[in-house]
Coordinates of C-alpha atoms in Angstrom, one line a residue:
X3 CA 5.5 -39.9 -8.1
X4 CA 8.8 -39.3 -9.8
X5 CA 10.6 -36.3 -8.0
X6 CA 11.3 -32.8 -10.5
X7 CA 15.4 -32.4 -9.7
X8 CA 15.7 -29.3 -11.6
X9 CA 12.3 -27.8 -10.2
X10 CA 12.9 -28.4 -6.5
X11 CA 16.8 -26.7 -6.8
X12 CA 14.9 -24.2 -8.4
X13 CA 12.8 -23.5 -5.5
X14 CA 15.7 -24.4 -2.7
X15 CA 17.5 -21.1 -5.3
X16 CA 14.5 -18.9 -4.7
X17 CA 14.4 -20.0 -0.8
X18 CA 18.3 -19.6 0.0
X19 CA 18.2 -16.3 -2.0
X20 CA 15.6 -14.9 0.2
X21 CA 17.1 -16.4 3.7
X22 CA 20.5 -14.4 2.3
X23 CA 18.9 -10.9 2.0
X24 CA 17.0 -11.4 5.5
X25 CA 20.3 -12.4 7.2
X26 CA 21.9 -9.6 5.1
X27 CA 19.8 -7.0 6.4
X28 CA 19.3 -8.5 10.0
X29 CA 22.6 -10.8 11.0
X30 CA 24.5 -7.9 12.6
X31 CA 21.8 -7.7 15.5
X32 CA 20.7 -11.1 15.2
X33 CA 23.9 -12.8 15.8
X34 CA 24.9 -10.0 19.2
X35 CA 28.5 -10.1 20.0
X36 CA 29.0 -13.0 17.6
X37 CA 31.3 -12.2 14.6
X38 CA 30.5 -14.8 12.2
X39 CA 27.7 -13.2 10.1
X40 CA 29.8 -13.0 7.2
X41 CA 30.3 -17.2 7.4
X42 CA 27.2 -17.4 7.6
X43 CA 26.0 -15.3 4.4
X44 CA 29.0 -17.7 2.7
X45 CA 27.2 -21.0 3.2
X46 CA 24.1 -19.4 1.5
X47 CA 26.1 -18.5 -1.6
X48 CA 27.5 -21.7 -1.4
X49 CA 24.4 -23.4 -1.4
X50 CA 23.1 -21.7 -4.1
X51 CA 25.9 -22.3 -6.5
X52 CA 25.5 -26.6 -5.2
X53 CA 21.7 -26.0 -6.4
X54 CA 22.3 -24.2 -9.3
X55 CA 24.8 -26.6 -10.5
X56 CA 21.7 -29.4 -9.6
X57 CA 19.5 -27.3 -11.8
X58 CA 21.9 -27.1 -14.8
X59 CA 23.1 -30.4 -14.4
X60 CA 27.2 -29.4 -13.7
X61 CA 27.1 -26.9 -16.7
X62 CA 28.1 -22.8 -15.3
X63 CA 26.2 -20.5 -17.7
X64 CA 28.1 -17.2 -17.0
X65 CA 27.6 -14.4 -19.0
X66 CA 29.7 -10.7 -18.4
X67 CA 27.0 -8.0 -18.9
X68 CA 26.9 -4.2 -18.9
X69 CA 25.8 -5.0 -14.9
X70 CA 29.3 -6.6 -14.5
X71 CA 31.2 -3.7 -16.3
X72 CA 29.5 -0.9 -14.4
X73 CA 30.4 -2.8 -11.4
X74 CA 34.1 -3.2 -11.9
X75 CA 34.2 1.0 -12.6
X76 CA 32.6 1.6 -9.6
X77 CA 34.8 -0.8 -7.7
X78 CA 38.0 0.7 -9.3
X79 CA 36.6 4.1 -8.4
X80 CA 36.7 3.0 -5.0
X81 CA 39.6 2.1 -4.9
X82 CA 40.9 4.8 -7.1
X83 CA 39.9 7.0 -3.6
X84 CA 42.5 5.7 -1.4
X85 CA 44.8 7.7 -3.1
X86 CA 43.8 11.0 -1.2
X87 CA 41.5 9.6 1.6
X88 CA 41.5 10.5 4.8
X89 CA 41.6 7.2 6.5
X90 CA 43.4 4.7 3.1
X91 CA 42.1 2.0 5.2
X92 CA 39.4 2.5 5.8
X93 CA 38.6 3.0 2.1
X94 CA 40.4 -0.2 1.4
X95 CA 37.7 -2.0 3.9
X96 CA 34.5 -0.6 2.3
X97 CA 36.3 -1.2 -1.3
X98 CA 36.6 -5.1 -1.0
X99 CA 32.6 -5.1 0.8
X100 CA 32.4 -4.0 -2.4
X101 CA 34.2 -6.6 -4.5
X102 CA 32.5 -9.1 -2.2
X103 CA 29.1 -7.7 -3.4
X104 CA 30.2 -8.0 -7.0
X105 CA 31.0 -11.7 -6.4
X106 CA 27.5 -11.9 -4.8
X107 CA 26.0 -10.5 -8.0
X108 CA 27.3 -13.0 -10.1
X109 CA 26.4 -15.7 -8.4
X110 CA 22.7 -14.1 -8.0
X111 CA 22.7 -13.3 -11.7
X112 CA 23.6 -16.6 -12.7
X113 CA 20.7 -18.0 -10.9
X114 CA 18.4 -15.9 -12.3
X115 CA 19.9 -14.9 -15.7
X116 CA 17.7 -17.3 -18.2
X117 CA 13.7 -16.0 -16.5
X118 CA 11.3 -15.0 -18.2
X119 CA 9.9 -13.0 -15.6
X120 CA 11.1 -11.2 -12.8
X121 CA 8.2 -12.0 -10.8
X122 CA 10.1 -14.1 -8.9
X123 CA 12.5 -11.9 -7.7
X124 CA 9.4 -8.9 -7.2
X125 CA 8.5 -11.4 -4.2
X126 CA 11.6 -12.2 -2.8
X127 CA 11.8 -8.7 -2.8
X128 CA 8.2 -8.6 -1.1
X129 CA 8.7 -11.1 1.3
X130 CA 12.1 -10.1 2.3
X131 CA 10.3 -6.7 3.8
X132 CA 7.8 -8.6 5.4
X133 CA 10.4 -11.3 7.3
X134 CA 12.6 -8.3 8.4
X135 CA 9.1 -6.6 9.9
X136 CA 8.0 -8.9 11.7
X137 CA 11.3 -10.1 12.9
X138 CA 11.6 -6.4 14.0
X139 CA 8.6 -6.8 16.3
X140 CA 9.4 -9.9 17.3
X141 CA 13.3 -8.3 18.3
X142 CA 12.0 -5.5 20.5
X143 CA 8.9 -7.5 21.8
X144 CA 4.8 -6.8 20.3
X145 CA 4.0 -4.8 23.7
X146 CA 7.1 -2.5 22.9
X147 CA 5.5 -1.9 19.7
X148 CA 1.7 -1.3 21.0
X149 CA 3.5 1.4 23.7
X150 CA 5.3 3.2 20.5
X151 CA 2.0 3.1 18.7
X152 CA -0.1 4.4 21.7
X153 CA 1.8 7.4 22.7
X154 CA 2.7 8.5 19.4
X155 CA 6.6 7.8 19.4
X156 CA 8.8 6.1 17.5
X157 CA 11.5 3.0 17.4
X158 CA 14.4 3.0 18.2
X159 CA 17.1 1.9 16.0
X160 CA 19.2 -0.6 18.9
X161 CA 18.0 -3.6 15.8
X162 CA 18.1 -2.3 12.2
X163 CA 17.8 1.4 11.7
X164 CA 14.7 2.6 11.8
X165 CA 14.1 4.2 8.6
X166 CA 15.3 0.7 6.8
X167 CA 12.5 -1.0 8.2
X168 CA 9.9 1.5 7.5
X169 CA 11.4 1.2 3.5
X170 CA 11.1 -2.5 3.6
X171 CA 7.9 -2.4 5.4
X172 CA 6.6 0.3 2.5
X173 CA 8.3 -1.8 -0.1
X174 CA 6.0 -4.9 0.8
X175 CA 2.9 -3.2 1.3
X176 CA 3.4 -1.6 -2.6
X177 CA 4.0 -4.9 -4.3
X178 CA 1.4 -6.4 -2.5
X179 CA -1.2 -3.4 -3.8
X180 CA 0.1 -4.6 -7.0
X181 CA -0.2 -8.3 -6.5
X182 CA -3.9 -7.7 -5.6
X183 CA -4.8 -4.4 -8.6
X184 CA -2.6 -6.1 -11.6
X185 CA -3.0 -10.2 -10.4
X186 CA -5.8 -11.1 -7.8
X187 CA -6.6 -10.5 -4.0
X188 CA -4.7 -13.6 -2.3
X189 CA -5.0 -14.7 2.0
X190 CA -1.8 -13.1 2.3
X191 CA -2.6 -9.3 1.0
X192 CA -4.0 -9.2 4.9
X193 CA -0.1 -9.1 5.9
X194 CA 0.2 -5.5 4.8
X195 CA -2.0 -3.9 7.1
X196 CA -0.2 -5.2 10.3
X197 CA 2.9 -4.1 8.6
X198 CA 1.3 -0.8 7.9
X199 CA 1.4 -0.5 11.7
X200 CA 5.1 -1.1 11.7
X201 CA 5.7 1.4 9.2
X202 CA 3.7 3.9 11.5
X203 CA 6.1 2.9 14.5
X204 CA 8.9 3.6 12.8
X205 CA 8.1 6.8 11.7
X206 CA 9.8 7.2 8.8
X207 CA 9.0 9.4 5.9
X208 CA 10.8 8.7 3.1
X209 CA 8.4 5.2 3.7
X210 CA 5.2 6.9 4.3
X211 CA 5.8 9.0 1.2
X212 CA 6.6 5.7 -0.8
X213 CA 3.4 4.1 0.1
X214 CA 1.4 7.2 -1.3
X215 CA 3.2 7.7 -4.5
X216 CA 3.1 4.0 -5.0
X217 CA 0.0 3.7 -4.5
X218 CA -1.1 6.5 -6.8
X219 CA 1.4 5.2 -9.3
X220 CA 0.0 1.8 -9.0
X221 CA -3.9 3.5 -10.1
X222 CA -2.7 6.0 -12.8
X223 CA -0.9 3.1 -14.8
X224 CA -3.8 1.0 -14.2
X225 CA -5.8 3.6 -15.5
X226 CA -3.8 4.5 -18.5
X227 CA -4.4 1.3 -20.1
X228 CA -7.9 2.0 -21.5
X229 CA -8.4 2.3 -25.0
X230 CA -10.3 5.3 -24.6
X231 CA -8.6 8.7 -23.9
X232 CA -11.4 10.1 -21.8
X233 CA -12.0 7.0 -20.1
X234 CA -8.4 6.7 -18.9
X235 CA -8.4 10.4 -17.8
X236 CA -12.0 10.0 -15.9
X237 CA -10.5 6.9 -14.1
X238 CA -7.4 8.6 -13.3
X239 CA -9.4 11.4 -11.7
X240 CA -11.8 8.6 -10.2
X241 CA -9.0 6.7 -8.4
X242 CA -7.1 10.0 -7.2
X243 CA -10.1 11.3 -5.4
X244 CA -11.0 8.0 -4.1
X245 CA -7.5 7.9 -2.7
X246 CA -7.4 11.0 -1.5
X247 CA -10.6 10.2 0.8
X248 CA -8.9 7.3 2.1
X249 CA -5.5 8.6 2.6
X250 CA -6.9 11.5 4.8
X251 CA -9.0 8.7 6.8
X252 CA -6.1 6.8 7.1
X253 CA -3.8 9.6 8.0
X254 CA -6.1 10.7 11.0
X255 CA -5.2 7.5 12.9
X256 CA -3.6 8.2 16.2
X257 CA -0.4 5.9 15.1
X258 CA 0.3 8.2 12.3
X259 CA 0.9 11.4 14.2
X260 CA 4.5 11.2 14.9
X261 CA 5.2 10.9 11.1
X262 CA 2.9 13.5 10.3
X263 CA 4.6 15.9 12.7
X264 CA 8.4 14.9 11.4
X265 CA 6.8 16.0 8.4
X266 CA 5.0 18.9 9.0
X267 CA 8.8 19.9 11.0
X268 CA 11.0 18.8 8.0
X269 CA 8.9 21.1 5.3
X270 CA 9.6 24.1 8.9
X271 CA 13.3 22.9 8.3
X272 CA 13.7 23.5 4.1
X273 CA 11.3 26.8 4.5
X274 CA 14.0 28.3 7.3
X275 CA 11.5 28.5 9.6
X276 CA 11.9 25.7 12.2
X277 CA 12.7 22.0 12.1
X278 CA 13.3 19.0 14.1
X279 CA 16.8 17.8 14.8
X280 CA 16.9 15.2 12.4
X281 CA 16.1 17.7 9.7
X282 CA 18.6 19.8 10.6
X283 CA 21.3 17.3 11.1
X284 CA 20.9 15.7 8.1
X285 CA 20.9 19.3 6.3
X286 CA 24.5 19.8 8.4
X287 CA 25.8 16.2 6.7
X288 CA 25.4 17.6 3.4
X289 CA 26.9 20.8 3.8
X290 CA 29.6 18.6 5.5
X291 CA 29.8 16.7 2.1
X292 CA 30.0 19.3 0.2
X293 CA 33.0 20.9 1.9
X294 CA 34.7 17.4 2.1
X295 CA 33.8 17.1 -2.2
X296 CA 35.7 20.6 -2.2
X297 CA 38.9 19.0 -0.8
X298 CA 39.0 16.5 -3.7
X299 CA 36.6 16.6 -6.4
X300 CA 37.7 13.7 -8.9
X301 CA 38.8 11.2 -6.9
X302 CA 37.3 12.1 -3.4
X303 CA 38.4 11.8 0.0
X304 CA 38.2 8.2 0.3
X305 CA 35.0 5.8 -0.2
X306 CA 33.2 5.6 3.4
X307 CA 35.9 8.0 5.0
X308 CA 32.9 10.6 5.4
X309 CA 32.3 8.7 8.5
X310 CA 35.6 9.5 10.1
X311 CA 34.9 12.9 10.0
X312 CA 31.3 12.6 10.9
X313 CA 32.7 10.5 13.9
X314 CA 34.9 13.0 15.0
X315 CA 32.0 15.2 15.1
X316 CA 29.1 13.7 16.6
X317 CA 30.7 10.7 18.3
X318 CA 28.8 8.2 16.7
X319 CA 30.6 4.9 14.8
X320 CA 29.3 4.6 10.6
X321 CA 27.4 7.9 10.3
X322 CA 26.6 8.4 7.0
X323 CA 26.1 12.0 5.6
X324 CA 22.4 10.6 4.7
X325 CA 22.6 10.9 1.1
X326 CA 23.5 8.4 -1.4
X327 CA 24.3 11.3 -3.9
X328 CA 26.5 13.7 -1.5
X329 CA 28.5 10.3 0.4
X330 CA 29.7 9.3 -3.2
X331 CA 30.4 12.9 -4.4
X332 CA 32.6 13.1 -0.8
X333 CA 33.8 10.2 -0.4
X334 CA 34.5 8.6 -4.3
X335 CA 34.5 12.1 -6.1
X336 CA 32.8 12.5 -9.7
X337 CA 34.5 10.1 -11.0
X338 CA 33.0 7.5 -8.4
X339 CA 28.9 9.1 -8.6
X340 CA 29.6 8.7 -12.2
X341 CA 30.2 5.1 -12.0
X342 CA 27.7 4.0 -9.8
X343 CA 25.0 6.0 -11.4
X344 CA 26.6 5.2 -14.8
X345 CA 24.4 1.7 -14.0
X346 CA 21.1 3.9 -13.6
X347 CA 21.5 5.7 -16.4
X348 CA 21.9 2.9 -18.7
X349 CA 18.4 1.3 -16.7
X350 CA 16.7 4.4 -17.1
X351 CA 17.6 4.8 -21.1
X352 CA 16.5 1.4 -21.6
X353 CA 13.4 1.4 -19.8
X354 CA 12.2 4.5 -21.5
X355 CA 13.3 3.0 -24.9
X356 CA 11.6 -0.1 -24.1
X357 CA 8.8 0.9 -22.2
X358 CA 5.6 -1.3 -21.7
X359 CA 3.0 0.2 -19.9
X360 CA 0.6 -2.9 -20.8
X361 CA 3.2 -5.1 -18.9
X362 CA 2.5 -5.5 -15.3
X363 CA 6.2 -6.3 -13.9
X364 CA 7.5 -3.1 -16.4
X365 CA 4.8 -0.8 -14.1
X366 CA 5.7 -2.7 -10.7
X367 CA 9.7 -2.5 -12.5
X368 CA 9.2 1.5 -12.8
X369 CA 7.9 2.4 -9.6
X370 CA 10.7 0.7 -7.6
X371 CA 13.4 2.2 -9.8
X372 CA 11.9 5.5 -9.4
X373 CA 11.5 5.1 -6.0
X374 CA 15.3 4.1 -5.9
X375 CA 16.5 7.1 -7.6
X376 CA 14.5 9.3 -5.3
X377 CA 14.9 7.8 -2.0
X378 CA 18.7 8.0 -1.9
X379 CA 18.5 11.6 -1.8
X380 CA 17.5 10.3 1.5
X381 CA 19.8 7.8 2.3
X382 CA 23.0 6.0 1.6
X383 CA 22.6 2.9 0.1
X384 CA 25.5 1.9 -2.2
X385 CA 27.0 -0.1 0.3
X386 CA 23.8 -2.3 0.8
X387 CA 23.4 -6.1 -0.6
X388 CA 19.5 -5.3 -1.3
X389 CA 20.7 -2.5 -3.4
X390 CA 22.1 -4.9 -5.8
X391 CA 19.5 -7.1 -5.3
X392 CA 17.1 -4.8 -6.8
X393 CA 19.9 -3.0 -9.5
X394 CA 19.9 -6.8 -10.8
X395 CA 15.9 -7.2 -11.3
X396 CA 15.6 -3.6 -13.0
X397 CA 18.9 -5.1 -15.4
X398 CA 16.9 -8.6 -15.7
X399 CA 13.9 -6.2 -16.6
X400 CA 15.8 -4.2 -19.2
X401 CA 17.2 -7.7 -20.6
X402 CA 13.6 -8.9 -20.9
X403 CA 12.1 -6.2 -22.7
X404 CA 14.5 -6.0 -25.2
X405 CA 13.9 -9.7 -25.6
X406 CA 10.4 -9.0 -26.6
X407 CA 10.8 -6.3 -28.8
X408 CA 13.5 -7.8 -30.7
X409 CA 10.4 -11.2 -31.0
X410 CA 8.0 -8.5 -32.2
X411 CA 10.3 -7.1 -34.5
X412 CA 11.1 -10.2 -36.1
X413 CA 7.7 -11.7 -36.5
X414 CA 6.4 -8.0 -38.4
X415 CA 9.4 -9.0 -40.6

């Protein structure tokens, strides 16, 4: 049987692409004491420019894209922060992670620039939260796991923070819901509900709110496909109270108290009446942001130097002010949110122009966008390598789209 060249670098690209965002996600604890993670995330970009030079026979397709442009502003913005930043070096650090990333993209982008789906990169994306699960569990031992389960605690974050995992974990479990409602049931749906579990132990809620949006997300678009006006709105309501049964059911489960109580004390925390200490931390890091925005509001006080002063006050190396928005705003200034988010918006216009309802990677597309723009209200993640991951797909998405109305225009014509 004559070998396929081109098809098996294609699937050593998809491979080493999802062994980079695992490492990326997990090397720093994986490795211990052992400083050459960043080596180590080298080779796989190496090997998948030797593969992708296999695939197109020697010839380098690149292509500068609005991606690429947003990129560089952001990165100048950076870098435009040094100039009144508390710590200059410490902006200068975080500014080329950043450059690095941008390299990363366009190697990434190349590989995956000329699909005509993004389906592939949906389950890299999928599988990527399942690895970093279960390599969790496996990191902190299964009977550490049953203990957190059983007396209604949660993780600890000595791996990967806690709430990453619970976003990965929630991440999988949606596409996987949408594997099995838009394609068909497969042996491996069974994967989520273990890693449902994990979610639970980690007790995060920006992941527990995920799943249920997702999920209801996942049966209204379903829903909104039918011809029939009244038969779209009866299954809408069909599917909501069916989900609402099961998602009280579910809910009840012992493992999913400690959750429910962060949540029940964050709503105490906004309301003034209460709170748990998380809450009311992360409620101090914004006012913190805000006051640090004050001292510089175009240029900021230098990209990542929020942390020095968080440092200073709580003691505790890389503590983020726990919101994507507010970190920028401090530490890059307008000028910087506007250039990151300058990426979003174009997404956003693009998939509302273009939108597709009746595709099934546009819906799956959607929800993790959404969930992007929401979720960093929560977190920081600018400085993350999946970030970019994912900004790519929704681009590739965009690009896609386009594509086809642009064919539909021109047979009409």
């Amino acid at each position: 049987m004559k070998l396929n060249i081109t098809a098996i670098a294609d699937r050593m690209i998809w491979f080493i692409t999802l062994i980079f965002l695992v490492l990326s996600l997990t090397i720093s604890f994986a490795l211990g004491d052992a400083n050459y993670g960043a080596y180590v995330l080298f080779v796989c970009l190496f090997g998948l420019i030797i593969f992708y030079l296999i695939r197109e026979q020697g010839v380098i397709k690149f292509r500068f894209t609005w991606m690429h442009g947003y990129m560089l502003l952001f990165i100048g913005a950076c870098y435009l922060s040094t100039i009144n930043a508390i710590e200059p070096s410490v902006a200068l650090s975080r500014s080329f992670d950043i450059v690095k990333i941008f390299f990363m993209l366009i190697i990434l982008y190349m590989c995956y620039q000329d699909k005509t789906s993004v389906d592939t990169l949906l389950k890299i994306g999928m599988w990527t939260g399942y690895i970093v699960c279960f390599y969790t569990v496996y990191f902190y031992g299964l009977d550490y796991f049953i203990t957190v389960l059983s007396s209604s605690a949660r993780i600890a974050n000595d791996a990967l923070n806690a709430n990453t995992v619970g976003l990965l974990g929630a991440n999988a479990i949606v596409m996987t819901l949408y594997y099995m409602l838009y394609d068909r049931p497969r042996w491996w749906n069974i994967i989520a509900l273990p890693t449902l579990g994990i979610l639970a132990a980690t007790g995060s809620r920006k992941a527990l709110v995920f799943v249920v949006v997702g999920t209801v997300l996942l049966f209204v678009f379903k829903s909104l496909r039918s011809a029939n006006v009244v038969d779209s709105i009866a299954k809408i309501i069909g599917s909501l109270l069916a989900l609402t049964i099961i998602g009280i059911a579910v809910l009840q489960l012992p493992m999913f108290s400690e959750v429910l109580d962060r949540m029940s004390s964050m709503v105490d925390a906004f309301s003034g009446t209460g709170g748990d200490s998380s809450t009311i931390i992360r409620l101090a890091l914004v006012d913190i942001g805000w006051d640090l925005f004050y001292q510089s509001p175009m240029t900021g006080v230098g990209v990542n130097n929020p942390s020095v002063l968080t440092y200073f006050l709580y003691g505790k190396e890389n503590y983020y002010l726990h919101n994507n928005y507010i970190e920028l705003l401090a530490g890059t200034g307008i000028i910087g949110l506007l250039a990151y988010y300058s990426m979003y918006v174009y997404i956003a216009y693009n998939l509302i122009r273009y939108r597709n309802f009746h595709s099934n990677e546009y819906v799956m597309v959607l929800i993790l966008f959404l969930s992007q723009i929401v979720m960093d209200m929560g977190m920081v993640s600018y400085e993350s390598k999946s970030t970019y991951f994912y900004m790519m797909m929704f681009y590739l998405e965009v690009q896609l789209l386009r594509k086809g109305r642009k064919n539909e225009a021109q047979q009409v014509m």
